[in-house]
């Protein structure tokens, strides 16, 4: 039985609290949030002791593992302190909005045997995972093209946008990681964006949609299609094309009901609304893999290097938009010696 | 080049006229209808000489083949005279609404080397034909169950109903033939009907929907689902279930367009409206097979015996509704020695 | 928090044990089975005290509700004793294989305020439930036709077959209840069966497939298609056809992955294997409705009368096969005064 | 009845010959090709007089319209001479592989009232046309994103590649035109390519796949995905995404048959093999629109300017690959005053 501490009692924090409470081998023992009432509400529902003190949590020898679901600006600090305290960490993406801060963080923790897993939960979505498994078994031969579609049902509130780091660091980052999940390192990034006439986003200098081209280290090409709005639900598709065929993750309907009328045939309902519905199972599977790695003393994956690499692609996309150029990215998104070596487990499908 | 004469210049007659005019190896040379203007209109559009005289047509040595698309009560007479005149005949279903009349017809023509093809055009629908081909190659192993769905978009006008012989002889007869196409002879028939509150049909003693159970000679079971109305178009489906799998003919949409909105996803358009659209290709393929058989001196299939057998199943269904009993049917729907032997080419998939 | 006792620690008993253990407002407090080790194993996993004594369980005032998942021959006894002990009961189908025994049971318990729910879990399948909800809101107008497809992946073992009461009482009974869920009372039954060459089933006088026609009290017609084998998985479909449209429950794939190769396009995986996978959610929803009814003091639905009515339809199907006749069924499958009146909540969609 | 002359008796020439012969209001009167036997073979099959002399054809006053389906290097010459001879022209794409040659051609013909239609037949595909129609009626609101997928079943022979002008001028040009059909003028182009390890293409400096990003004049973004190989058939899809929904052209299967086995469910057949099958109807509709425009004295569309604009986008893509930059394109792909003004009929959906 793993005793898990949770930092952050907001929306995503609650998702993790529920996963922990529902896991056969885990128990939520600490809920830590600067807002005492928020921590208490989560503890009341999912178990554990509520509090506001980070040191108290990290100093508790009965805490076996830590989940960080607090706001992004707190990630580096909590992650560093957790690693120094010897706790395995599952940290929500992104590590930080600034690559330099990420590299300083790594320099700080590298010698403390960091066991850090990044919360790229989509890698654990059963559908995407199943496709990757089939691809790695050679079902479609050499991978040549990847297409990732990710459209949110509606834009986040302006306050969220202002602190988000922009569409690439906030939203596309999941797709950059998905590209790396299938293609391994990415070597080129090109991006176009549009505000689609959305004044609030334009005021923040942010985009409403993005289309990104990537080239993987093995030569495959990739498109990412993002939009902040989609009236027919949360549009989450993936298509892997190879010499021998194609595997596709279609969207998921809330039920298998099809309707027929004088106006239309074979009508399905709009798709599952958003990530809490669509990726519910992937949060569970992610936690399960984290705890297995903790139990077996493994470094969990995707790891710190994957978190850094996804952000490096986001920065490259920002630069591409600014310059109109395709931006070359070093392998692993590496900028210096402090970067951890790429985790083979998360590498390309070679 | 086959010179073809057409009896009947109504709706179905025009379908055949167009097929003949569009066939690479055929020419429409005669259009015969008791209404001179109707015959002339068809001839003007599709070629041939218009007229009202049957003997004139059948006495013309340049007529290589005859298509009968006139009203049902004229079929036996035209078919008999055509056979006696030595002409190969493609005759629209049914031969007649009365089995005894059919048997008298056969007695009349049996010794004149009848080359008669019945217009069960659905056997030539590329989709159904392709399924039967795959079934006969063993793709799904032994056939155990067949499900036929046939729903018209809307009921025919009352005058048509009154002369139609009822839903089984007029509409289900296509499905009885389709059952025989896949199962060979049918040995048991059970039927339930409902007028669904349609007063016009009830007044004629006719049904608005029918559900029929059949047993094939090899033991397979079959359901037929019929309705005179279907708001989402012409519902034409077929499902063949075997020990090793299933083959299904799905409905056909007018285009491959799918629509997505705030209210619905993956929406297709209502199906192709009616038989002229849905079975356009099958009329062409049927004519083509008829002309090939004529050219090669073969007896075309499906033949007279198939026309009789389908009507025998319709009569059994009528009897089942009247008695509440499953009605046993002799092989070939045979009632006596005058019935032609079953054409092996159209037999069961053994 | 409802304290629930479970009778029966076999396969279906474990399904209920898991549902109870996973329910937010329930706790498994007793597991009773004549085989002590079986009871203990379930209790070890899902909670509660294991035992073999029925009276001890029913005499425990802390038991709020009872779930009966023991073999069919024990249902009447356990159900009667539970009702007499004042416990609300969720009883697996069928009540018994013999209508007379069911009626005696009712005579025995009718005056003890029976709160009995029958385990027709498919009514609680989210897909079927959602369709019925939309039908009842008038989305497709008056219901005219219902088609139910239910094919098991493979036949049960011979020992199971021998005690099952035959395909209609064991397998089709779910479909009879589904027909009643949509159509209300059924007034006519006609059935055809085949052993499909399966020697084991033939030796038991049982069928491998069945096709059944029903007429509902409001005039709608219905087909049920059953098979004991289906190589492509558990084939569970439903189609409700009305004047204004159609609603269909398509089969459910294990994932939304589609594969494309040189041989095929849009290929899905075989369907969810069997009822434990396909109807997992419906068991949860069924238990939830049972406990809600208990909490609110309501008689739960579907109730005892529904259990009796489904068996009456099975008996009618047996008779139809034996006689070749359509069998008329009284409303509610009633055979006498002791039958409970029909529960309006479960009635036809009028 | 339009009397049509055809230049070019190769593969695409035969497609046009068949369309002309099958058109109710057209007759093929001349087939002109430098290879006499080729011209004769087409004339024998589809009608008309065969010959090798261009002037003889263009000097014939009975020729009402000209179709140019000869090799690309002959287009400018034949098109110019046809316009000077006063003949309306339907010319296969591209006008030429060199923009300067196209502009010289226009300078040459601009004052001779050119009635030139470019053979971008996909605009006349019923599915794409139907989507554009619905988009223009506002069904999905403002268009924000377009995704075009076009994968050929297999690469053309090396000799074809060598003369093709490269993937953008030969293959993507159809997709550039499709982008313009939906978005109007395109203002930015960015492209990535890969040879996917294909040595023959690499030897020619050509690509095996391409991914292109475009920005439309109204701000919408677009991706084009091309591959020279696709094992599951000719992959032709289109997706238009707007504020109010999405319209999608799915791939088209050869039949509506779906297969089910122990290994797979809902399996369709590989898609229609290549353009002759997939776009058969669009060639007919294209010819029909051309002849209607001729009959009504209209300048047909898409016109010369559209042909130039698509090639300008191809050149921009070539430049983008060479420089790694997004290439800005002037409206209409205009480079100078001699370019015809954009035909409003083919403009953006504003």
Coordinates of N, CA, C and O in Angstrom, one line a residue, chain D residues 99-231:
Chain D
X99 N 6.2 29.4 -64.3 CA 5.3 30.5 -64.2 C 5.5 31.5 -65.3 O 4.5 32.1 -65.8
X100 N 6.8 31.8 -65.7 CA 7.0 32.8 -66.7 C 6.4 32.4 -68.0 O 5.8 33.2 -68.7
X101 N 6.5 31.1 -68.3 CA 5.8 30.6 -69.6 C 4.3 30.8 -69.5 O 3.7 31.2 -70.5
X102 N 3.8 30.6 -68.3 CA 2.3 30.8 -68.2 C 2.0 32.3 -68.4 O 1.0 32.6 -69.1
X103 N 2.8 33.2 -67.8 CA 2.5 34.6 -68.0 C 2.7 35.1 -69.5 O 1.9 35.9 -70.0
X104 N 3.7 34.5 -70.1 CA 3.8 34.8 -71.6 C 2.6 34.3 -72.3 O 2.1 35.0 -73.2
X105 N 2.1 33.2 -72.0 CA 1.0 32.6 -72.7 C -0.2 33.6 -72.5 O -0.9 33.9 -73.4
X106 N -0.4 34.0 -71.3 CA -1.5 34.9 -71.0 C -1.4 36.2 -71.8 O -2.4 36.7 -72.4
X107 N -0.2 36.8 -71.8 CA 0.1 38.0 -72.6 C -0.3 37.8 -74.1 O -0.8 38.6 -74.8
X108 N -0.1 36.5 -74.5 CA -0.3 36.2 -75.9 C -1.8 36.1 -76.2 O -2.2 36.4 -77.3
X109 N -2.6 35.6 -75.3 CA -4.0 35.3 -75.6 C -5.0 36.3 -75.0 O -6.2 36.3 -75.3
X110 N -4.5 37.1 -74.1 CA -5.4 37.9 -73.3 C -6.4 38.7 -74.1 O -7.5 39.0 -73.7
X111 N -5.9 39.2 -75.3 CA -6.8 40.0 -76.1 C -7.6 39.2 -77.1 O -8.3 39.8 -77.9
X112 N -7.6 37.9 -77.0 CA -8.4 37.1 -77.9 C -9.6 36.5 -77.2 O -10.1 35.4 -77.6
X113 N -10.1 37.2 -76.2 CA -11.3 36.7 -75.4 C -11.1 35.2 -75.1 O -11.8 34.3 -75.6
X114 N -10.1 34.9 -74.2 CA -9.9 33.5 -73.9 C -11.0 32.9 -73.1 O -11.5 33.4 -72.1
X115 N -11.6 31.8 -73.6 CA -12.5 31.0 -72.8 C -11.8 29.7 -72.4 O -11.9 28.7 -73.2
X116 N -11.1 29.7 -71.3 CA -10.3 28.6 -70.9 C -10.7 28.1 -69.6 O -10.9 28.8 -68.6
X117 N -10.9 26.8 -69.5 CA -11.2 26.1 -68.3 C -10.1 25.2 -68.0 O -9.6 24.5 -68.8
X118 N -9.6 25.2 -66.7 CA -8.6 24.3 -66.3 C -9.2 23.0 -65.7 O -10.1 23.0 -64.9
X119 N -8.5 21.9 -66.0 CA -9.0 20.6 -65.6 C -8.8 20.2 -64.2 O -8.3 19.1 -63.9
X120 N -9.2 21.1 -63.3 CA -9.1 20.7 -61.8 C -10.4 20.0 -61.5 O -11.3 20.5 -60.9
X121 N -10.5 18.7 -62.0 CA -11.7 18.0 -61.9 C -12.3 17.8 -60.5 O -13.4 17.6 -60.4
X122 N -11.4 17.8 -59.5 CA -11.9 17.5 -58.2 C -12.9 18.5 -57.7 O -13.7 18.2 -56.8
X123 N -12.8 19.7 -58.2 CA -13.9 20.7 -57.8 C -15.3 20.2 -58.2 O -16.3 20.6 -57.6
X124 N -15.3 19.3 -59.2 CA -16.6 18.8 -59.6 C -17.0 17.4 -59.0 O -18.0 16.8 -59.3
X125 N -16.1 16.9 -58.2 CA -16.4 15.7 -57.4 C -17.7 16.0 -56.6 O -17.7 17.0 -55.9
X126 N -18.7 15.2 -56.7 CA -20.0 15.5 -56.1 C -19.8 15.7 -54.5 O -20.5 16.5 -54.0
X127 N -18.9 14.9 -53.9 CA -18.8 15.0 -52.5 C -18.1 16.4 -52.1 O -18.7 17.1 -51.2
X128 N -17.0 16.7 -52.7 CA -16.4 18.0 -52.4 C -17.3 19.2 -52.7 O -17.4 20.2 -52.0
X129 N -17.9 19.1 -53.9 CA -18.8 20.1 -54.3 C -20.0 20.3 -53.3 O -20.3 21.5 -53.0
X130 N -20.5 19.2 -52.9 CA -21.6 19.3 -51.9 C -21.2 19.9 -50.6 O -21.9 20.7 -50.0
X131 N -20.0 19.6 -50.2 CA -19.5 20.2 -48.9 C -19.3 21.7 -49.1 O -19.7 22.5 -48.3
X132 N -18.7 22.1 -50.3 CA -18.5 23.5 -50.5 C -19.8 24.2 -50.5 O -20.0 25.4 -50.0
X133 N -20.8 23.6 -51.1 CA -22.1 24.2 -51.2 C -22.7 24.4 -49.8 O -23.2 25.5 -49.5
X134 N -22.6 23.4 -49.0 CA -23.1 23.5 -47.6 C -22.3 24.6 -46.8 O -22.9 25.3 -46.0
X135 N -21.0 24.6 -47.0 CA -20.2 25.6 -46.3 C -20.6 27.0 -46.8 O -20.8 27.9 -46.0
X136 N -20.9 27.2 -48.1 CA -21.2 28.5 -48.6 C -22.6 28.9 -48.1 O -22.9 30.1 -48.0
X137 N -23.4 27.9 -47.7 CA -24.7 28.3 -47.2 C -24.7 28.5 -45.7 O -25.7 28.8 -45.0
X138 N -23.5 28.5 -45.1 CA -23.3 28.9 -43.7 C -23.5 27.8 -42.7 O -23.5 28.0 -41.5
X139 N -23.5 26.5 -43.2 CA -23.8 25.4 -42.2 C -22.8 25.3 -41.1 O -23.2 25.0 -40.0
X140 N -21.6 25.6 -41.3 CA -20.6 25.5 -40.3 C -20.0 26.9 -39.9 O -19.0 27.0 -39.2
X141 N -20.6 28.0 -40.2 CA -20.2 29.3 -39.9 C -18.9 29.6 -40.5 O -18.5 29.1 -41.6
X142 N -18.1 30.6 -39.9 CA -16.9 31.0 -40.5 C -15.9 29.8 -40.6 O -15.7 29.1 -39.6
X143 N -15.3 29.6 -41.7 CA -14.3 28.6 -41.9 C -13.0 28.9 -41.3 O -12.4 30.0 -41.5
X144 N -12.5 28.1 -40.4 CA -11.2 28.3 -39.7 C -10.1 27.4 -40.1 O -8.9 27.8 -40.1
X145 N -10.4 26.2 -40.5 CA -9.3 25.2 -40.8 C -9.8 24.3 -41.9 O -11.0 23.9 -42.0
X146 N -8.9 23.9 -42.7 CA -9.1 23.0 -43.8 C -8.0 21.9 -43.8 O -6.9 22.3 -43.6
X147 N -8.4 20.7 -43.9 CA -7.4 19.6 -44.0 C -7.6 18.8 -45.2 O -8.7 18.2 -45.3
X148 N -6.6 18.7 -46.0 CA -6.8 17.9 -47.3 C -5.8 16.7 -47.2 O -4.6 16.9 -46.9
X149 N -6.3 15.6 -47.5 CA -5.4 14.4 -47.5 C -5.5 13.8 -48.9 O -6.5 13.6 -49.4
X150 N -4.3 13.6 -49.5 CA -4.3 13.0 -50.8 C -3.1 12.1 -50.9 O -1.9 12.5 -50.9
X151 N -3.3 10.8 -50.9 CA -2.3 9.8 -51.0 C -2.5 8.9 -52.2 O -3.6 8.3 -52.3
X152 N -1.6 8.8 -53.1 CA -1.7 7.9 -54.2 C -1.4 6.5 -53.8 O -0.7 6.3 -52.8
X153 N -2.0 5.5 -54.5 CA -1.7 4.1 -54.1 C -0.3 3.7 -54.3 O 0.3 3.0 -53.5
X154 N 0.4 4.2 -55.3 CA 1.8 3.9 -55.5 C 2.5 4.9 -56.4 O 1.8 5.6 -57.2
X155 N 3.8 5.0 -56.3 CA 4.5 6.1 -57.1 C 4.4 5.8 -58.6 O 4.3 4.6 -59.0
X156 N 4.4 6.9 -59.4 CA 4.4 6.7 -60.8 C 5.8 6.1 -61.3 O 6.7 6.2 -60.5
X157 N 5.9 5.7 -62.5 CA 7.2 5.2 -63.0 C 8.2 6.3 -63.1 O 7.9 7.5 -63.2
X158 N 9.5 5.9 -63.0 CA 10.6 6.9 -63.0 C 10.5 7.9 -64.1 O 10.8 9.1 -64.0
X159 N 10.2 7.4 -65.3 CA 10.2 8.3 -66.5 C 9.1 9.4 -66.3 O 9.4 10.6 -66.6
X160 N 8.0 9.0 -65.7 CA 7.0 10.1 -65.4 C 7.5 11.1 -64.4 O 7.3 12.3 -64.5
X161 N 8.1 10.5 -63.3 CA 8.7 11.4 -62.3 C 9.6 12.5 -62.9 O 9.5 13.7 -62.5
X162 N 10.5 12.0 -63.7 CA 11.6 12.8 -64.3 C 11.0 14.1 -65.0 O 11.5 15.2 -65.0
X163 N 9.8 13.9 -65.6 CA 9.2 15.0 -66.4 C 8.1 15.7 -65.6 O 7.4 16.6 -66.2
X164 N 7.9 15.3 -64.4 CA 6.6 15.8 -63.7 C 6.8 17.1 -63.1 O 5.8 17.8 -62.7
X165 N 8.0 17.6 -62.9 CA 8.2 18.9 -62.2 C 8.2 18.7 -60.7 O 8.3 19.8 -60.0
X166 N 8.1 17.5 -60.2 CA 8.2 17.3 -58.8 C 6.9 17.2 -58.1 O 5.8 17.6 -58.7
X167 N 6.8 16.7 -56.9 CA 5.6 16.4 -56.2 C 4.6 17.6 -56.1 O 3.4 17.4 -56.3
X168 N 5.2 18.8 -55.9 CA 4.3 19.9 -55.7 C 3.6 20.3 -57.0 O 2.4 20.7 -57.0
X169 N 4.3 20.3 -58.1 CA 3.7 20.8 -59.4 C 2.8 19.7 -60.0 O 1.9 19.9 -60.8
X170 N 3.1 18.4 -59.6 CA 2.5 17.3 -60.3 C 1.3 16.8 -59.5 O 0.2 16.5 -60.0
X171 N 1.5 16.7 -58.2 CA 0.5 16.0 -57.3 C -0.2 17.0 -56.4 O -1.4 17.1 -56.4
X172 N 0.6 17.8 -55.6 CA 0.0 18.7 -54.7 C -0.8 19.8 -55.4 O -1.7 20.4 -54.8
X173 N -0.6 20.0 -56.7 CA -1.2 21.1 -57.4 C -2.8 20.9 -57.3 O -3.5 21.9 -57.2
X174 N -3.2 19.7 -57.3 CA -4.7 19.4 -57.1 C -5.1 19.9 -55.8 O -6.2 20.5 -55.6
X175 N -4.3 19.7 -54.8 CA -4.7 20.1 -53.4 C -4.6 21.6 -53.2 O -5.3 22.2 -52.5
X176 N -3.6 22.2 -53.9 CA -3.5 23.7 -53.8 C -4.8 24.3 -54.4 O -5.4 25.2 -53.9
X177 N -5.2 23.7 -55.5 CA -6.5 24.2 -56.1 C -7.7 23.9 -55.2 O -8.5 24.8 -55.1
X178 N -7.7 22.8 -54.5 CA -8.8 22.5 -53.6 C -8.7 23.5 -52.4 O -9.8 24.0 -52.0
X179 N -7.6 23.8 -52.0 CA -7.4 24.9 -50.9 C -8.0 26.2 -51.4 O -8.8 26.8 -50.7
X180 N -7.7 26.6 -52.6 CA -8.2 27.8 -53.2 C -9.7 27.7 -53.4 O -10.5 28.7 -53.3
X181 N -10.2 26.5 -53.7 CA -11.7 26.4 -53.9 C -12.4 26.7 -52.6 O -13.5 27.3 -52.6
X182 N -11.8 26.4 -51.5 CA -12.5 26.6 -50.2 C -12.1 27.9 -49.5 O -12.9 28.5 -48.9
X183 N -10.8 28.3 -49.7 CA -10.3 29.4 -49.0 C -10.1 30.7 -49.8 O -9.8 31.8 -49.3
X184 N -10.3 30.6 -51.1 CA -9.9 31.7 -52.0 C -8.4 31.8 -52.0 O -7.7 30.8 -51.9
X185 N -7.9 33.0 -52.2 CA -6.5 33.2 -52.3 C -5.7 32.7 -51.1 O -6.2 32.8 -50.0
X186 N -4.6 32.2 -51.3 CA -3.7 31.7 -50.3 C -2.5 32.7 -50.1 O -2.0 33.1 -51.2
X187 N -2.2 33.1 -48.9 CA -1.1 34.1 -48.8 C 0.2 33.6 -48.2 O 1.2 34.3 -48.2
X188 N 0.2 32.4 -47.6 CA 1.4 31.9 -47.0 C 1.5 30.4 -47.3 O 0.5 29.7 -47.2
X189 N 2.7 30.0 -47.5 CA 2.9 28.5 -47.8 C 4.2 28.1 -47.0 O 5.2 28.7 -47.1
X190 N 4.0 27.0 -46.4 CA 5.2 26.3 -45.8 C 5.1 24.8 -46.0 O 4.0 24.2 -45.9
X191 N 6.2 24.2 -46.3 CA 6.2 22.8 -46.7 C 7.4 22.1 -46.1 O 8.5 22.6 -46.0
X192 N 7.2 20.8 -45.8 CA 8.2 19.9 -45.4 C 8.1 18.7 -46.3 O 6.9 18.3 -46.6
X193 N 9.2 18.0 -46.7 CA 9.1 16.8 -47.5 C 10.0 15.8 -47.0 O 10.9 16.0 -46.2
X194 N 9.8 14.6 -47.5 CA 10.7 13.4 -47.2 C 10.7 12.5 -48.3 O 9.7 12.3 -49.0
X195 N 11.8 11.8 -48.6 CA 11.8 10.8 -49.6 C 11.5 9.4 -49.1 O 11.4 8.5 -49.8
X196 N 11.3 9.4 -47.8 CA 10.9 8.1 -47.1 C 11.8 6.9 -47.6 O 11.3 5.8 -47.6
X197 N 13.0 7.2 -47.9 CA 13.9 6.1 -48.3 C 13.7 5.6 -49.6 O 14.3 4.6 -50.0
X198 N 12.9 6.3 -50.5 CA 12.7 5.8 -51.8 C 13.8 6.3 -52.7 O 14.0 7.5 -53.0
X199 N 14.7 5.3 -53.1 CA 15.9 5.7 -53.8 C 15.6 6.3 -55.2 O 16.3 7.3 -55.6
X200 N 14.6 5.8 -55.9 CA 14.3 6.4 -57.2 C 13.9 7.8 -57.2 O 14.3 8.7 -58.0
X201 N 13.0 8.1 -56.2 CA 12.6 9.5 -56.0 C 13.8 10.4 -55.6 O 13.9 11.5 -56.1
X202 N 14.5 9.8 -54.6 CA 15.7 10.6 -54.1 C 16.6 10.9 -55.3 O 17.2 12.0 -55.4
X203 N 16.8 10.0 -56.2 CA 17.7 10.2 -57.3 C 17.3 11.3 -58.2 O 18.1 12.1 -58.8
X204 N 16.0 11.5 -58.3 CA 15.4 12.6 -59.1 C 15.3 13.9 -58.3 O 14.8 14.9 -58.8
X205 N 15.7 13.8 -57.0 CA 15.6 15.0 -56.1 C 14.1 15.3 -55.8 O 13.7 16.4 -55.4
X206 N 13.3 14.2 -56.0 CA 11.9 14.4 -55.7 C 11.5 13.8 -54.3 O 12.3 13.1 -53.7
X207 N 10.3 14.1 -53.8 CA 9.9 13.7 -52.5 C 8.9 12.6 -52.7 O 8.2 12.4 -53.7
X208 N 8.8 11.7 -51.6 CA 7.8 10.7 -51.5 C 6.6 11.2 -50.8 O 5.5 10.7 -51.0
X209 N 6.8 12.0 -49.8 CA 5.7 12.6 -49.1 C 5.9 14.1 -48.9 O 7.0 14.6 -48.9
X210 N 4.8 14.8 -48.7 CA 4.9 16.2 -48.4 C 3.8 16.6 -47.4 O 2.7 16.0 -47.4
X211 N 4.1 17.5 -46.5 CA 3.1 18.1 -45.7 C 3.3 19.6 -45.8 O 4.4 20.2 -45.7
X212 N 2.1 20.3 -46.1 CA 2.1 21.7 -46.4 C 1.2 22.4 -45.5 O 0.1 21.9 -45.2
X213 N 1.6 23.6 -45.0 CA 0.7 24.5 -44.3 C 0.4 25.7 -45.1 O 1.3 26.2 -45.8
X214 N -0.8 26.1 -45.1 CA -1.2 27.3 -45.9 C -2.0 28.2 -45.0 O -2.7 27.8 -44.1
X215 N -2.0 29.5 -45.4 CA -2.9 30.5 -44.7 C -3.7 31.1 -45.8 O -3.2 31.6 -46.8
X216 N -5.0 31.1 -45.7 CA -5.9 31.7 -46.6 C -6.0 33.2 -46.4 O -5.8 33.7 -45.3
X217 N -6.5 33.9 -47.4 CA -6.6 35.3 -47.3 C -7.5 35.8 -46.2 O -7.3 36.8 -45.6
X218 N -8.5 35.0 -45.9 CA -9.4 35.3 -44.8 C -8.9 34.9 -43.4 O -9.7 35.0 -42.5
X219 N -7.8 34.3 -43.4 CA -7.2 33.9 -42.1 C -7.2 32.5 -41.7 O -6.6 32.0 -40.8
X220 N -8.0 31.7 -42.5 CA -8.1 30.3 -42.2 C -6.8 29.6 -42.4 O -6.0 30.0 -43.3
X221 N -6.5 28.5 -41.7 CA -5.3 27.7 -41.9 C -5.6 26.4 -42.6 O -6.8 26.0 -42.5
X222 N -4.6 25.8 -43.2 CA -4.9 24.6 -44.0 C -3.7 23.7 -43.9 O -2.5 24.2 -44.0
X223 N -3.9 22.4 -43.8 CA -2.8 21.4 -44.0 C -3.1 20.6 -45.2 O -4.3 20.2 -45.5
X224 N -2.1 20.2 -46.0 CA -2.2 19.3 -47.0 C -1.2 18.1 -46.7 O -0.1 18.4 -46.3
X225 N -1.7 16.9 -46.7 CA -0.9 15.7 -46.5 C -0.9 14.9 -47.7 O -1.9 14.4 -48.2
X226 N 0.3 14.7 -48.3 CA 0.5 13.9 -49.5 C 1.4 12.8 -49.3 O 2.4 12.9 -48.6
X227 N 1.2 11.7 -50.0 CA 2.1 10.6 -50.1 C 2.0 10.0 -51.4 O 0.9 9.9 -52.0
X228 N 3.1 9.5 -52.0 CA 3.1 8.8 -53.2 C 2.7 7.4 -53.1 O 2.4 6.7 -54.1
X229 N 2.6 6.8 -51.9 CA 2.2 5.4 -51.7 C 1.2 5.3 -50.6 O 1.2 6.1 -49.6
X230 N 0.3 4.4 -50.7 CA -0.7 4.1 -49.7 C -1.3 2.7 -50.0 O -2.0 2.5 -50.9
X231 N -0.9 1.8 -49.1 CA -1.3 0.4 -49.4 C -2.8 0.1 -49.3 O -3.3 -0.9 -49.9

